[in-house]
PDB file of C-alpha atoms in Angstrom:
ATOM      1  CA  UNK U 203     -23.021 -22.258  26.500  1.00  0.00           C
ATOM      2  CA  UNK U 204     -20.215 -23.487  28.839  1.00  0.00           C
ATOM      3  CA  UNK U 205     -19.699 -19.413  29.918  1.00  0.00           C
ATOM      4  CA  UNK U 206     -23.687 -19.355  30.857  1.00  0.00           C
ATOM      5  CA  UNK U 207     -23.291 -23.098  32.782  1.00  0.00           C
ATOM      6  CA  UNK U 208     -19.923 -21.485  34.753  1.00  0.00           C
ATOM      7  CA  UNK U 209     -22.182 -17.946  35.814  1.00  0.00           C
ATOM      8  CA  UNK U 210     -25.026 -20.088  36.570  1.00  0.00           C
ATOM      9  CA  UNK U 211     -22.785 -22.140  38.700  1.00  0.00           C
ATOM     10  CA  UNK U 212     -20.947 -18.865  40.478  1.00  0.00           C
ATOM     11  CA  UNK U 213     -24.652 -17.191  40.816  1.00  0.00           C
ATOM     12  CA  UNK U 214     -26.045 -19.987  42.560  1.00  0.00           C
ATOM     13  CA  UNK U 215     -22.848 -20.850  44.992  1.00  0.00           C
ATOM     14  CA  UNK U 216     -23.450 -17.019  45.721  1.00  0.00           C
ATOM     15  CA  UNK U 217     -26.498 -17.532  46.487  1.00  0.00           C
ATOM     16  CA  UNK U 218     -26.418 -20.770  49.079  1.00  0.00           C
ATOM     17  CA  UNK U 219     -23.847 -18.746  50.544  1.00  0.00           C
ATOM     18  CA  UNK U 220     -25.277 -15.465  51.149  1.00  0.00           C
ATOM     19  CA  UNK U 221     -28.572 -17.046  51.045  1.00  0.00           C
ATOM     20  CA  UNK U 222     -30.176 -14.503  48.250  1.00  0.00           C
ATOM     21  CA  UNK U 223     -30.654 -15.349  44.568  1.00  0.00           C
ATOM     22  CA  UNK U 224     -29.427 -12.585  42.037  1.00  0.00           C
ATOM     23  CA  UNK U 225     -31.846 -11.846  39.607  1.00  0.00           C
ATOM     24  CA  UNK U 226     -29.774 -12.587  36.508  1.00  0.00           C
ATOM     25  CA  UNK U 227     -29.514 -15.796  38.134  1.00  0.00           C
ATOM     26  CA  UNK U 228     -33.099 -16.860  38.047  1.00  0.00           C
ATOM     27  CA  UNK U 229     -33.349 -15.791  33.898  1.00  0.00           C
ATOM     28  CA  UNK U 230     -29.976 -17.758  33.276  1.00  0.00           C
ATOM     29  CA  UNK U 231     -31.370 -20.942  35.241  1.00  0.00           C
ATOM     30  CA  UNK U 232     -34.751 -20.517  32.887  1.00  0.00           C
ATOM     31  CA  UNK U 233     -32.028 -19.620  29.573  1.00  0.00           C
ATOM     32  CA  UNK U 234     -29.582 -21.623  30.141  1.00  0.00           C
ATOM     33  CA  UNK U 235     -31.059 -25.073  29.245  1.00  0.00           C
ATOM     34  CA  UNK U 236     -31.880 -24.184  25.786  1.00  0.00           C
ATOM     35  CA  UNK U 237     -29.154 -21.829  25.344  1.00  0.00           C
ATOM     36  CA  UNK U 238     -31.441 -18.694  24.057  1.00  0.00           C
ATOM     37  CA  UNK U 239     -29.542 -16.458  25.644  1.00  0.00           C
ATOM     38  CA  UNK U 240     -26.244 -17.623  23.685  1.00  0.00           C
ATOM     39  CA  UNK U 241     -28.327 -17.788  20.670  1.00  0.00           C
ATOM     40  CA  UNK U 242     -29.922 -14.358  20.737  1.00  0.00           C
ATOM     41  CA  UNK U 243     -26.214 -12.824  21.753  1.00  0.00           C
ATOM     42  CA  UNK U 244     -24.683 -14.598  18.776  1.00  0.00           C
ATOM     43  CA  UNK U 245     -27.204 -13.808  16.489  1.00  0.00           C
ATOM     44  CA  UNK U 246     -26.536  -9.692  17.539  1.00  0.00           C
ATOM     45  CA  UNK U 247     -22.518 -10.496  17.385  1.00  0.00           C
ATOM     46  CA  UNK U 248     -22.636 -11.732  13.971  1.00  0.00           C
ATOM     47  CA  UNK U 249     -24.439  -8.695  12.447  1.00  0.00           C
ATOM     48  CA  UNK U 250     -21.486  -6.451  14.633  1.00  0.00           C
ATOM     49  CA  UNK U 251     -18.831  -8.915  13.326  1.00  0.00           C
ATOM     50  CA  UNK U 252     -19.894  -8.865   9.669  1.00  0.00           C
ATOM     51  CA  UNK U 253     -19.790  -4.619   9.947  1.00  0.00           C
ATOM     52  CA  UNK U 254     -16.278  -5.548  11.738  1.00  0.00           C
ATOM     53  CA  UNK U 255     -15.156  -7.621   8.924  1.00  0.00           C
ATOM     54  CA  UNK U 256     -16.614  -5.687   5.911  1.00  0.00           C
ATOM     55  CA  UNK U 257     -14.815  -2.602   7.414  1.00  0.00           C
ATOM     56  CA  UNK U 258     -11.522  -4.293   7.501  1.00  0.00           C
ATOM     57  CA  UNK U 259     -11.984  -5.681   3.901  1.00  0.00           C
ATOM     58  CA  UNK U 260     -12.649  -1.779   2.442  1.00  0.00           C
ATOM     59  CA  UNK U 261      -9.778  -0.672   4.673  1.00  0.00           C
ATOM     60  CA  UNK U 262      -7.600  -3.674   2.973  1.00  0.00           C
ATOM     61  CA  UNK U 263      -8.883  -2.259   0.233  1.00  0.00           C
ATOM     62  CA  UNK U 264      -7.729   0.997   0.470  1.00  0.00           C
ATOM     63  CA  UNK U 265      -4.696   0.265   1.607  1.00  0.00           C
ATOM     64  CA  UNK U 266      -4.361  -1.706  -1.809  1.00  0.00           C
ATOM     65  CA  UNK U 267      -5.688   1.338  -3.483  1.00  0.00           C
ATOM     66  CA  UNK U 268      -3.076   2.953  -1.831  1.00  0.00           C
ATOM     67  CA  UNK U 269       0.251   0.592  -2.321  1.00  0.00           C
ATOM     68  CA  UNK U 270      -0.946   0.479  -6.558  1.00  0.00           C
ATOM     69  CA  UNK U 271      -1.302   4.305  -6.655  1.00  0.00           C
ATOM     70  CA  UNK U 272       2.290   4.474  -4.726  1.00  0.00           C
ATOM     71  CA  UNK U 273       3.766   2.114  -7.271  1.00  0.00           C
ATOM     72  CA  UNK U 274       2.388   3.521 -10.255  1.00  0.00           C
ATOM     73  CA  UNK U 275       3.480   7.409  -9.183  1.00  0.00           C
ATOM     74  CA  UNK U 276       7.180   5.829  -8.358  1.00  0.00           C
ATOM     75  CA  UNK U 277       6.908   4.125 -11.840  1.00  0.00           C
ATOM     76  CA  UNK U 278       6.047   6.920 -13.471  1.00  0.00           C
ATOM     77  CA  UNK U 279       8.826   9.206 -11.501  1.00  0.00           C
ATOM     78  CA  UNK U 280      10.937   5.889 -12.704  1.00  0.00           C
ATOM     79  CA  UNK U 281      10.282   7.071 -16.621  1.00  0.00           C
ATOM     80  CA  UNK U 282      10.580  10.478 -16.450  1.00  0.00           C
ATOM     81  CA  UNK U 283      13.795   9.981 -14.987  1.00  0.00           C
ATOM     82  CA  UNK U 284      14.620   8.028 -18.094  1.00  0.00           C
ATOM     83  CA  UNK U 285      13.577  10.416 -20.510  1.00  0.00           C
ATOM     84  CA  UNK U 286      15.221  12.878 -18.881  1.00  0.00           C
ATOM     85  CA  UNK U 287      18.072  10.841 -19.288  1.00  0.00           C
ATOM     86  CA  UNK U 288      17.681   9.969 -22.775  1.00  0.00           C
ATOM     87  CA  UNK U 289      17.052  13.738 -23.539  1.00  0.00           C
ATOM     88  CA  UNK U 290      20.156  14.832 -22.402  1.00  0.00           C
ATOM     89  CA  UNK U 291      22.262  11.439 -23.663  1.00  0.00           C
ATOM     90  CA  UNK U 292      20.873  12.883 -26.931  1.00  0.00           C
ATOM     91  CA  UNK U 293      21.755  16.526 -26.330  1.00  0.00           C
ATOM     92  CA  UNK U 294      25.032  15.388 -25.364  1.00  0.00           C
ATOM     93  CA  UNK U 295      25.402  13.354 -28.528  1.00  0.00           C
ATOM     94  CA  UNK U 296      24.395  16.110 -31.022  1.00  0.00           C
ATOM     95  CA  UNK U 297      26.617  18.740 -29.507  1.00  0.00           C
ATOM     96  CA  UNK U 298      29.594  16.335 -29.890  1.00  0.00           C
ATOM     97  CA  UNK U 299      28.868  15.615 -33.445  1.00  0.00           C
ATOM     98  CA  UNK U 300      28.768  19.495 -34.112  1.00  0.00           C
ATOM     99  CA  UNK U 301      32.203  19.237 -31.947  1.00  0.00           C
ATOM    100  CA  UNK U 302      33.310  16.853 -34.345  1.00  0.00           C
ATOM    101  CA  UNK U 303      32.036  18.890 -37.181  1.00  0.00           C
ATOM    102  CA  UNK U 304      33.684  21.468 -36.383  1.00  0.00           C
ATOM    103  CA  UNK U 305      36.903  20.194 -35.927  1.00  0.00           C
ATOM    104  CA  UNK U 306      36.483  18.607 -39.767  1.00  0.00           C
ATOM    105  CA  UNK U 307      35.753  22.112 -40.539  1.00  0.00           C
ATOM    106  CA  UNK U 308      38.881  23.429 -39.057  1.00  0.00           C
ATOM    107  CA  UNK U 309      40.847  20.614 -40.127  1.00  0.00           C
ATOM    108  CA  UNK U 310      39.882  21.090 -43.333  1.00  0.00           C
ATOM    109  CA  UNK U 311      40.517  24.691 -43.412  1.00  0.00           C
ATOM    110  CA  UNK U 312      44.084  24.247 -41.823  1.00  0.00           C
ATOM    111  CA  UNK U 313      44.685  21.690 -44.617  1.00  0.00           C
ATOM    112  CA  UNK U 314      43.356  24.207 -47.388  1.00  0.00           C
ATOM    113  CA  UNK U 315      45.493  27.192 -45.668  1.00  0.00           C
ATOM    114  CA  UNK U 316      48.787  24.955 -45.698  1.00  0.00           C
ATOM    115  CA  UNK U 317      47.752  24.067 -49.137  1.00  0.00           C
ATOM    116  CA  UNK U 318      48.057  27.607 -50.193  1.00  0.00           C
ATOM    117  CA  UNK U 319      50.677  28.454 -48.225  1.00  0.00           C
ATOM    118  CA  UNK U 320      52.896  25.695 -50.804  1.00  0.00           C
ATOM    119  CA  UNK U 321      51.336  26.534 -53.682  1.00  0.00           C
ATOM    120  CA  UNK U 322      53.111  30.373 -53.065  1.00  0.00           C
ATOM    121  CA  UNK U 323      56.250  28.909 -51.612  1.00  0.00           C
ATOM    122  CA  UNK U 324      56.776  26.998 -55.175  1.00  0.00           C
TER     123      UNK U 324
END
């Protein structure tokens, strides 16, 4: 309302000094009063603002989407690494108990071999 007052203003100090009236002028001075023009343009705005803000919601959206699919790839990546992990921990594990098992078995024999080795020496 205030814009259309300051044109109408400009458009008619134009005109008492060049002595012509613009035509925009003479539909803003008829316009301007009950603000139809301002009306009309903000009734058009709001159905280009709504499109405006219902396209930045789905791209928020998406970008949401986006950021949970991210997270849940990296958590996933995040537990395979751990099973991995766990895999070989147990790997590891199993080949030192058959490691230890067969050092028993060696110890053992040593023990049975030194065993026998007395029993000839008496």
């Amino acid at each position: 309302m205030q814009v259309l007052q300051q044109q109408q203003q400009q458009q008619q100090q134009q005109a008492a000094a060049t002595g012509s009236t613009p035509p925009s002028s003479a539909a803003a001075a008829a316009t301007a009063p009950n603000c139809t023009v301002s009306a009309a343009a903000a009734t058009a705005a709001t159905p280009a603002a709504a499109a405006a803000a219902a396209a930045a919601a789905a791209a928020a959206a998406a970008a949401a989407a986006a950021a949970a699919a991210a997270e849940q790839q990296q958590q996933q990546q995040q537990q395979q690494q751990q099973q991995q992990q766990q895999q070989q921990q147990q790997q590891q594990q199993h080949s030192q108990q058959q490691q230890q098992q067969q050092q028993q078995q060696q110890q053992q024999q040593q023990q049975q071999q030194q065993q026998q080795q007395q029993g000839w020496r008496e």
